[in-house]
PDB file of C-alpha atoms in Angstrom:
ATOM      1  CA  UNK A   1       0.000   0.000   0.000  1.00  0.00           C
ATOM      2  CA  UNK A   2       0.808   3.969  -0.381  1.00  0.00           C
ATOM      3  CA  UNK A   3      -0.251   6.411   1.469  1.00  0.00           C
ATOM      4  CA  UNK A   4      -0.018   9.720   0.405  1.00  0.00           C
ATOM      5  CA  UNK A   5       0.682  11.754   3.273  1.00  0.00           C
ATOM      6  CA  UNK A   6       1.820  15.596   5.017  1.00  0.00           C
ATOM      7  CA  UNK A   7       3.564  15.434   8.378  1.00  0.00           C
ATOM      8  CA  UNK A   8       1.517  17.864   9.889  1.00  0.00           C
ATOM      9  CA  UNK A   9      -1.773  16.757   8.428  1.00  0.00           C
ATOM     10  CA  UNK A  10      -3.613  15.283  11.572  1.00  0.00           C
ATOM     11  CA  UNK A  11      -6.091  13.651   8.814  1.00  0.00           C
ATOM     12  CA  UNK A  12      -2.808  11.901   7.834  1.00  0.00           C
ATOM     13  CA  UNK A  13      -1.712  10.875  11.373  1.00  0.00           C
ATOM     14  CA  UNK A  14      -4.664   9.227  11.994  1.00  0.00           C
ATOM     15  CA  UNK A  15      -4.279   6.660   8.842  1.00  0.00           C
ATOM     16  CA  UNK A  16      -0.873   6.363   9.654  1.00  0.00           C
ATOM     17  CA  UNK A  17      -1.056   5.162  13.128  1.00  0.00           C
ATOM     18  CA  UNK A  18      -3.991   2.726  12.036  1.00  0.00           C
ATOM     19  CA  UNK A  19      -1.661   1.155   9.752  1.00  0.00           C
ATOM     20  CA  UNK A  20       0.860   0.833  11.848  1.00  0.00           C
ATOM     21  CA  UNK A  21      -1.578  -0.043  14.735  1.00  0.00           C
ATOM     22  CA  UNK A  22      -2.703  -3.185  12.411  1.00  0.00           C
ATOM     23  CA  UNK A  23       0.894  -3.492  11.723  1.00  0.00           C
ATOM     24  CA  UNK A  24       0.136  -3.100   7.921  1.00  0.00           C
ATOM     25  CA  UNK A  25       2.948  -2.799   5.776  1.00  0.00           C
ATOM     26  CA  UNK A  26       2.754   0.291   4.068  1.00  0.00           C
ATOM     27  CA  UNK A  27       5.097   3.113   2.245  1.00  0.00           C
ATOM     28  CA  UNK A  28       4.305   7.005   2.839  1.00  0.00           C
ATOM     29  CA  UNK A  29       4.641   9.455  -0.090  1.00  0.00           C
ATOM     30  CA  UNK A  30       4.532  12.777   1.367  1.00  0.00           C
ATOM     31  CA  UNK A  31       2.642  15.696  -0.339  1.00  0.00           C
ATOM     32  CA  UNK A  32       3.714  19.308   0.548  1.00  0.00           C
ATOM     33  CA  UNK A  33       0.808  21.083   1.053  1.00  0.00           C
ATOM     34  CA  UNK A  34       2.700  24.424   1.894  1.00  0.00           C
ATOM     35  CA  UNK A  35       4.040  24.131  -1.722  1.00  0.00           C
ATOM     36  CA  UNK A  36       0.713  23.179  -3.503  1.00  0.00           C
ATOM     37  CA  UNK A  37       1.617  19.758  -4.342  1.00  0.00           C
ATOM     38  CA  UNK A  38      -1.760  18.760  -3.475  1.00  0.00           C
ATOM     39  CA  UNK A  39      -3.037  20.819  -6.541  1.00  0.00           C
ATOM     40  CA  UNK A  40      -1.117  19.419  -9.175  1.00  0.00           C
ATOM     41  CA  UNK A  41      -2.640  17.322 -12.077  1.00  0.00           C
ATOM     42  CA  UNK A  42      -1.532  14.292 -10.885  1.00  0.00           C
ATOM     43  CA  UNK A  43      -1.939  13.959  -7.472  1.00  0.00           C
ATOM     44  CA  UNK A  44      -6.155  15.516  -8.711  1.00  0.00           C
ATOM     45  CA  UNK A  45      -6.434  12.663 -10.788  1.00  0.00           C
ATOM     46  CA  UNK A  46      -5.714  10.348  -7.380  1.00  0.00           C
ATOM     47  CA  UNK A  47      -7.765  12.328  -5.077  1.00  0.00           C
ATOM     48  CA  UNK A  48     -10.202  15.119  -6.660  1.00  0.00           C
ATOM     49  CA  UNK A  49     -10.416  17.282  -3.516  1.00  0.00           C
ATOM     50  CA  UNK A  50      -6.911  17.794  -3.122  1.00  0.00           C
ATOM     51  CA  UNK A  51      -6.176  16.748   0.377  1.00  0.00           C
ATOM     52  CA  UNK A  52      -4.443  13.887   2.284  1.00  0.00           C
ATOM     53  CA  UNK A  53      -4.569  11.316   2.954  1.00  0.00           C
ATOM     54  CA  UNK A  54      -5.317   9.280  -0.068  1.00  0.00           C
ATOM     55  CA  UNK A  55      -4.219   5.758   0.418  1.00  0.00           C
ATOM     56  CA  UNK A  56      -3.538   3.421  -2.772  1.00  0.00           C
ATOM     57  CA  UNK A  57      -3.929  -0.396  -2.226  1.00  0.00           C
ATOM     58  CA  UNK A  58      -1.404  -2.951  -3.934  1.00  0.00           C
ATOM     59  CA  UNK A  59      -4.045  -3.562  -6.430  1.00  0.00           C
ATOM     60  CA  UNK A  60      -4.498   0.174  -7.383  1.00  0.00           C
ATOM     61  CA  UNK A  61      -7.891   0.964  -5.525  1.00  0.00           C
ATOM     62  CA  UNK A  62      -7.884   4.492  -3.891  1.00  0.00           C
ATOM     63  CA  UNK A  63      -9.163   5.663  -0.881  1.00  0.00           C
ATOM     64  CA  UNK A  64     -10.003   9.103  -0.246  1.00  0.00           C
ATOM     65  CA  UNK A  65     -11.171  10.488   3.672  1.00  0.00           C
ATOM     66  CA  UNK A  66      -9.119   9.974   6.500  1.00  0.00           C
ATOM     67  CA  UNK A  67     -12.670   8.386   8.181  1.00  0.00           C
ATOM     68  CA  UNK A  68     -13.594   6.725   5.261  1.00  0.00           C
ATOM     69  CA  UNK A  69      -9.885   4.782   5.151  1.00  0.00           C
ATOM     70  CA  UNK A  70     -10.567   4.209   8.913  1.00  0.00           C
ATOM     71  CA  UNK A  71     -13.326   1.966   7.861  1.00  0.00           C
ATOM     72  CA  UNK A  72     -12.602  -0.038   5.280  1.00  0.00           C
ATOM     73  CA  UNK A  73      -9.128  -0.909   7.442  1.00  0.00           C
ATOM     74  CA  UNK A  74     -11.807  -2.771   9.835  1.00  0.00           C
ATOM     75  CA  UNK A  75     -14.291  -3.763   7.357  1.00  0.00           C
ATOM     76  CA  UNK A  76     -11.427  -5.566   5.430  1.00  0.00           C
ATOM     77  CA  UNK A  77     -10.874  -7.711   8.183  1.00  0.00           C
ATOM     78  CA  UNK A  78      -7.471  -6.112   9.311  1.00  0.00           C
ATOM     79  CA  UNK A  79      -6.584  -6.184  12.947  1.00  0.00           C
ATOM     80  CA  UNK A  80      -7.100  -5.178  15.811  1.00  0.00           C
ATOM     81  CA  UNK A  81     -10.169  -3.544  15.520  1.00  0.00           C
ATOM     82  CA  UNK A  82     -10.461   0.761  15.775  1.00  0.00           C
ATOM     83  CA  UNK A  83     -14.419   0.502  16.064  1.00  0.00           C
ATOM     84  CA  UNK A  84     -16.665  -1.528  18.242  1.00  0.00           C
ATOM     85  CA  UNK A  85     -18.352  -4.301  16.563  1.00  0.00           C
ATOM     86  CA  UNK A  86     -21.386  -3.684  18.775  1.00  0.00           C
ATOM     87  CA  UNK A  87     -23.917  -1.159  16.586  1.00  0.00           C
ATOM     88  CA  UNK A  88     -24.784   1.649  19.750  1.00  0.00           C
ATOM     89  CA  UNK A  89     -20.866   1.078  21.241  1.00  0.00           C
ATOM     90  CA  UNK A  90     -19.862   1.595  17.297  1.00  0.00           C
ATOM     91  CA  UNK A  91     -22.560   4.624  17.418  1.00  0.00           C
ATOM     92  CA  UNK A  92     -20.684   6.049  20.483  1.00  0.00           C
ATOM     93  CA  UNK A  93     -17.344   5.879  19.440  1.00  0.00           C
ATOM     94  CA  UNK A  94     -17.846   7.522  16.112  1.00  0.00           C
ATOM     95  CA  UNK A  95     -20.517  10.351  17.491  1.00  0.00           C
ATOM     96  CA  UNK A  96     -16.995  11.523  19.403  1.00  0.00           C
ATOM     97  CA  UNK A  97     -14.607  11.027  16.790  1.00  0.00           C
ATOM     98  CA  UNK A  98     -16.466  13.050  14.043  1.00  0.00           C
ATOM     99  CA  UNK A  99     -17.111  15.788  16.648  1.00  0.00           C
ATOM    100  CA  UNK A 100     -13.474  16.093  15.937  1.00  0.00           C
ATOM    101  CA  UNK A 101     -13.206  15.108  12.075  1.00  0.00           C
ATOM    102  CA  UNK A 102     -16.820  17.389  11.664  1.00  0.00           C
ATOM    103  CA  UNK A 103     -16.906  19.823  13.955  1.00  0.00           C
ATOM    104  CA  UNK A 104     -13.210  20.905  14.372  1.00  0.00           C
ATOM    105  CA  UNK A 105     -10.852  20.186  11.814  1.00  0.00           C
ATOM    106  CA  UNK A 106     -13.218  21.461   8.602  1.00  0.00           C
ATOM    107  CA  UNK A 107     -12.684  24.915   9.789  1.00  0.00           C
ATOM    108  CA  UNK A 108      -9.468  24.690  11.326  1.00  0.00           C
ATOM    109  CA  UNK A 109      -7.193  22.789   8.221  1.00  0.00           C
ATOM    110  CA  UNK A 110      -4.615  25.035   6.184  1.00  0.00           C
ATOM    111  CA  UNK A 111      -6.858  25.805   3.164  1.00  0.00           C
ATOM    112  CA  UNK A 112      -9.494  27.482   5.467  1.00  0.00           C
ATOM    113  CA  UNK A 113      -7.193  29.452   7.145  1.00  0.00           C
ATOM    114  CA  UNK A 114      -5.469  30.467   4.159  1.00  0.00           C
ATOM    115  CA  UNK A 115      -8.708  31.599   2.677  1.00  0.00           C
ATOM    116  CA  UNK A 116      -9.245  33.393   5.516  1.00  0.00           C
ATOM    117  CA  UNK A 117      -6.068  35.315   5.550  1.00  0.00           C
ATOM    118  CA  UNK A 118      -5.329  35.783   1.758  1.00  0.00           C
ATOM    119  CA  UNK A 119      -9.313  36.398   0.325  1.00  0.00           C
ATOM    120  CA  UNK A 120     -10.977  38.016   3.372  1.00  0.00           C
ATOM    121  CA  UNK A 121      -8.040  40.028   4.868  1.00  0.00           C
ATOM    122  CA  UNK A 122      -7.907  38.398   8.119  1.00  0.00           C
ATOM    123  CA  UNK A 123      -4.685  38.648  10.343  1.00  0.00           C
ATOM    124  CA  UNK A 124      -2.742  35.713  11.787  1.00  0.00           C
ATOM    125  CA  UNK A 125      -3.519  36.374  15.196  1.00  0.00           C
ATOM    126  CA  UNK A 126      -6.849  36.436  13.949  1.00  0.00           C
ATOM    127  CA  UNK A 127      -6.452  33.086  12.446  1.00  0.00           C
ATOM    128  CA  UNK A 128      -4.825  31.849  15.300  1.00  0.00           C
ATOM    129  CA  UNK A 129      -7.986  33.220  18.029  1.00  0.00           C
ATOM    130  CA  UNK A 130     -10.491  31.446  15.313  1.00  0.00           C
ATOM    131  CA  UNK A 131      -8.862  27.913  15.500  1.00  0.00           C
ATOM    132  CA  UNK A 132      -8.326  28.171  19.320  1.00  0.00           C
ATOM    133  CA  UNK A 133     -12.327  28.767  19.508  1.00  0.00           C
ATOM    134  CA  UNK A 134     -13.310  25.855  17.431  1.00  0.00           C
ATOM    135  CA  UNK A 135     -10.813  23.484  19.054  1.00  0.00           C
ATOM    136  CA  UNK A 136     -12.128  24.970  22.861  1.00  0.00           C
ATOM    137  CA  UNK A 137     -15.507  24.052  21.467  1.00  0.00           C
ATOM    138  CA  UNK A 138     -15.188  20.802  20.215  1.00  0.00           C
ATOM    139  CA  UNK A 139     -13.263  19.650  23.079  1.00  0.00           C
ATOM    140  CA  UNK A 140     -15.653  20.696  25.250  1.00  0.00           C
ATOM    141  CA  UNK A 141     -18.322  18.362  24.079  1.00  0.00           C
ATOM    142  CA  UNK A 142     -15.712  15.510  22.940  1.00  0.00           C
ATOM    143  CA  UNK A 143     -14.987  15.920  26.854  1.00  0.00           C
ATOM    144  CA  UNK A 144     -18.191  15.351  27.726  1.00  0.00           C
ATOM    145  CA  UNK A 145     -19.288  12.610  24.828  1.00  0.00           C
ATOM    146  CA  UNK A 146     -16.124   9.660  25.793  1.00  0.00           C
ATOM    147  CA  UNK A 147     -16.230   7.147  28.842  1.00  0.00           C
ATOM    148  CA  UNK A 148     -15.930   8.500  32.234  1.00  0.00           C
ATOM    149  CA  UNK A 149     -12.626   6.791  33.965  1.00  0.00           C
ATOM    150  CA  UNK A 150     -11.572   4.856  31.238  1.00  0.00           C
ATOM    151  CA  UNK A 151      -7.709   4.483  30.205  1.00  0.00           C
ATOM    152  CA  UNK A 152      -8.327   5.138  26.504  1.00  0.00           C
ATOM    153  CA  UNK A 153     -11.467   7.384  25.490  1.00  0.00           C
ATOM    154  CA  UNK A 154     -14.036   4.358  25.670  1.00  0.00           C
ATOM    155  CA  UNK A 155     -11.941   1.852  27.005  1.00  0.00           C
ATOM    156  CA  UNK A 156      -9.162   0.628  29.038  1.00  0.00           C
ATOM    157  CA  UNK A 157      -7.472  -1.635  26.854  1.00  0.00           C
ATOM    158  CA  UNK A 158      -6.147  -0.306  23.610  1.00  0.00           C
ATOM    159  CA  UNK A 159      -7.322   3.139  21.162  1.00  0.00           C
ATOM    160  CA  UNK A 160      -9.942   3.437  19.143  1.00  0.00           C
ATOM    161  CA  UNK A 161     -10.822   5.551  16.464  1.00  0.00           C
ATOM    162  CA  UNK A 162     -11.738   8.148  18.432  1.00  0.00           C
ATOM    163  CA  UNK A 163      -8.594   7.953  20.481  1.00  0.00           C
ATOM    164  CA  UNK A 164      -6.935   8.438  17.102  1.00  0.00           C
ATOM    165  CA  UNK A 165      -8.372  11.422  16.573  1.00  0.00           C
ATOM    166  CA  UNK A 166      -8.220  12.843  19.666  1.00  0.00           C
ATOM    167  CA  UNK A 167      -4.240  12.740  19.360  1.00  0.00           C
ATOM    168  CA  UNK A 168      -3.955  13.848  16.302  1.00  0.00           C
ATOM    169  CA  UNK A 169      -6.100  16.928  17.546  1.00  0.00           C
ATOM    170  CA  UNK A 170      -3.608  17.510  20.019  1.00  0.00           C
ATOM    171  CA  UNK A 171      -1.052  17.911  17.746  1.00  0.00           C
ATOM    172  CA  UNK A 172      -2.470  21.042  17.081  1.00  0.00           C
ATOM    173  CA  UNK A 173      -4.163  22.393  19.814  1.00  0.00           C
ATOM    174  CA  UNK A 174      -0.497  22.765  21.551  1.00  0.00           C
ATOM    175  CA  UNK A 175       0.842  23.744  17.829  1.00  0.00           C
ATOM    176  CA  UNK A 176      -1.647  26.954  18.387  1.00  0.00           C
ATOM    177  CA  UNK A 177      -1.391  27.476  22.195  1.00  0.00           C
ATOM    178  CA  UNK A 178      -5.125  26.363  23.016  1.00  0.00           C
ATOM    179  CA  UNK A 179      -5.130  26.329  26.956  1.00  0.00           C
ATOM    180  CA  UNK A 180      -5.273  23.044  27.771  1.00  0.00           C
ATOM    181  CA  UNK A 181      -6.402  23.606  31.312  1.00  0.00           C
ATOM    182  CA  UNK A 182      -9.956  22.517  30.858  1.00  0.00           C
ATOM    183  CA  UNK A 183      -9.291  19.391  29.750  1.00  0.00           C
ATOM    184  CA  UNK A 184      -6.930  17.472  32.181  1.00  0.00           C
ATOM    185  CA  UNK A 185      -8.939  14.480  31.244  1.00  0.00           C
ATOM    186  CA  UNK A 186      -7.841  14.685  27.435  1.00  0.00           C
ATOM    187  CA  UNK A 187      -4.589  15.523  28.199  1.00  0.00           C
ATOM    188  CA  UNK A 188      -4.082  12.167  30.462  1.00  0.00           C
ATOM    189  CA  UNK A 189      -5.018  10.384  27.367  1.00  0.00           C
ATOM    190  CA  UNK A 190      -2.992  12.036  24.821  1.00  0.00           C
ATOM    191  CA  UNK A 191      -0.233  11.297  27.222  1.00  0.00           C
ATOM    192  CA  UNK A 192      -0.786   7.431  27.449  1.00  0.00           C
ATOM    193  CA  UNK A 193      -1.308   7.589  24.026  1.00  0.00           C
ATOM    194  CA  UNK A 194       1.838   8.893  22.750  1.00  0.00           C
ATOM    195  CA  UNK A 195       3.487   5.922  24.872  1.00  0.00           C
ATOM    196  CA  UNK A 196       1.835   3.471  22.765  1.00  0.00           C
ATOM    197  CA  UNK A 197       4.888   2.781  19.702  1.00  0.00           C
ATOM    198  CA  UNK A 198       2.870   2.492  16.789  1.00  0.00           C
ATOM    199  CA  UNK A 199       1.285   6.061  17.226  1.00  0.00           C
ATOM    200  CA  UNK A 200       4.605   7.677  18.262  1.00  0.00           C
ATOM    201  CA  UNK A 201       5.803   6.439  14.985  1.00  0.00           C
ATOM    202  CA  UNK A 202       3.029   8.611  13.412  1.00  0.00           C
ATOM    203  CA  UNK A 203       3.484  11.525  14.964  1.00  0.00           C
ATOM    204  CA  UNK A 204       4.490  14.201  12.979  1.00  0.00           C
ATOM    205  CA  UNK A 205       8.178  14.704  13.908  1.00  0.00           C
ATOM    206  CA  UNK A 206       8.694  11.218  12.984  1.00  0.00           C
ATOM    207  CA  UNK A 207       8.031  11.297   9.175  1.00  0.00           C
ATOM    208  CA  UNK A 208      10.540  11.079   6.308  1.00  0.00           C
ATOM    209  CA  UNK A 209       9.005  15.048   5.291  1.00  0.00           C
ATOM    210  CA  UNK A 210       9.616  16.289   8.584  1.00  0.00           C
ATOM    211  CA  UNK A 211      10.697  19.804   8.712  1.00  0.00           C
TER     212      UNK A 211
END
């Protein structure tokens, strides 16, 4: 498989630490998004949006949507799981997770902000005050949606999907200096779950496009 990738795309983090989670071989071709790589012809032709991740399989299928990859990885039959089997445990785990791949990272991802900046005039610390509000929001109810006491956010034995993309969320809510005093709860997590190998070998820092 290929996965076309950013180091700093948190969409990207979370397929990358599901693969390496289900221990699925894998290579990672990175795509600048800084540079506009994402809008060339023939990265369009792979994935028509322009984002990341877009994951090719070894028979030349591609996959498009971070949550959408997520998925398949389980419906394929690769393992462990990242979703509950159970249909209202399922239900919970993905009502938290999309409050963060809905609710905050649509308005918080580079292209926004750029538009934001470049088309309606908008300063950086502008920018910066607008991502910190959505993120403040989002956790706030993502606080309140997960499993009270648990290890992980549903469960004490190993992350889920929505543990995924609570650490990937994180990544940038310390990028941007959101206080993260609110939220000791989520920040316990993220800890534990930056201990766990296969998603510190996701994180950002460690990617071949690292800068």
């Amino acid at each position: 498989m290929k996965l076309y990738s950013y180091w700093r795309s948190t969409t990207s983090f979370r397929v990358r630490a599901a693969l390496n989670i289900k221990d699925i071989p894998h290579e990672i071709v990175p795509v600048n998004l800084v540079e506009g790589e994402q809008r060339a012809a023939p990265y369009l032709a792979l994935n028509p949006i322009g984002g990341v991740p877009t994951l090719v399989l070894d028979d030349g299928t591609v996959l498009t949507q971070s949550m959408a990859i997520l998925d398949w990885l389980d419906a394929a039959g690769f393992l462990p799981r990242l979703m509950p089997e159970d249909p209202i445990a399922r239900a919970r785990v993905l009502g938290a997770a999309f409050v963060i791949a809905c609710d905050i990272h649509p308005v918080n991802n580079l292209k926004v902000l750029n538009y934001l900046k470049e088309r309606l005039g908008h300063s950086q610390d502008e920018a910066v005050a607008w991502m910190r509000h959505w993120m403040h929001e989002g956790f706030t109810a993502f606080n309140e949606l997960i499993e009270p006491g648990a290890r992980f956010c549903f469960n004490d034995e190993a992350p889920d999907v929505a543990d995924l993309c609570l650490a990937g969320q994180m990544i940038n809510a310390r990028r941007w200096g959101l206080d993260l005093a609110p939220f000791p709860r989520l920040v316990e997590i993220d800890e534990r779950l930056r201990k766990i190998p296969a998603i510190a070998q996701a994180m950002p820092e460690a990617q071949p496009d690292a800068m």
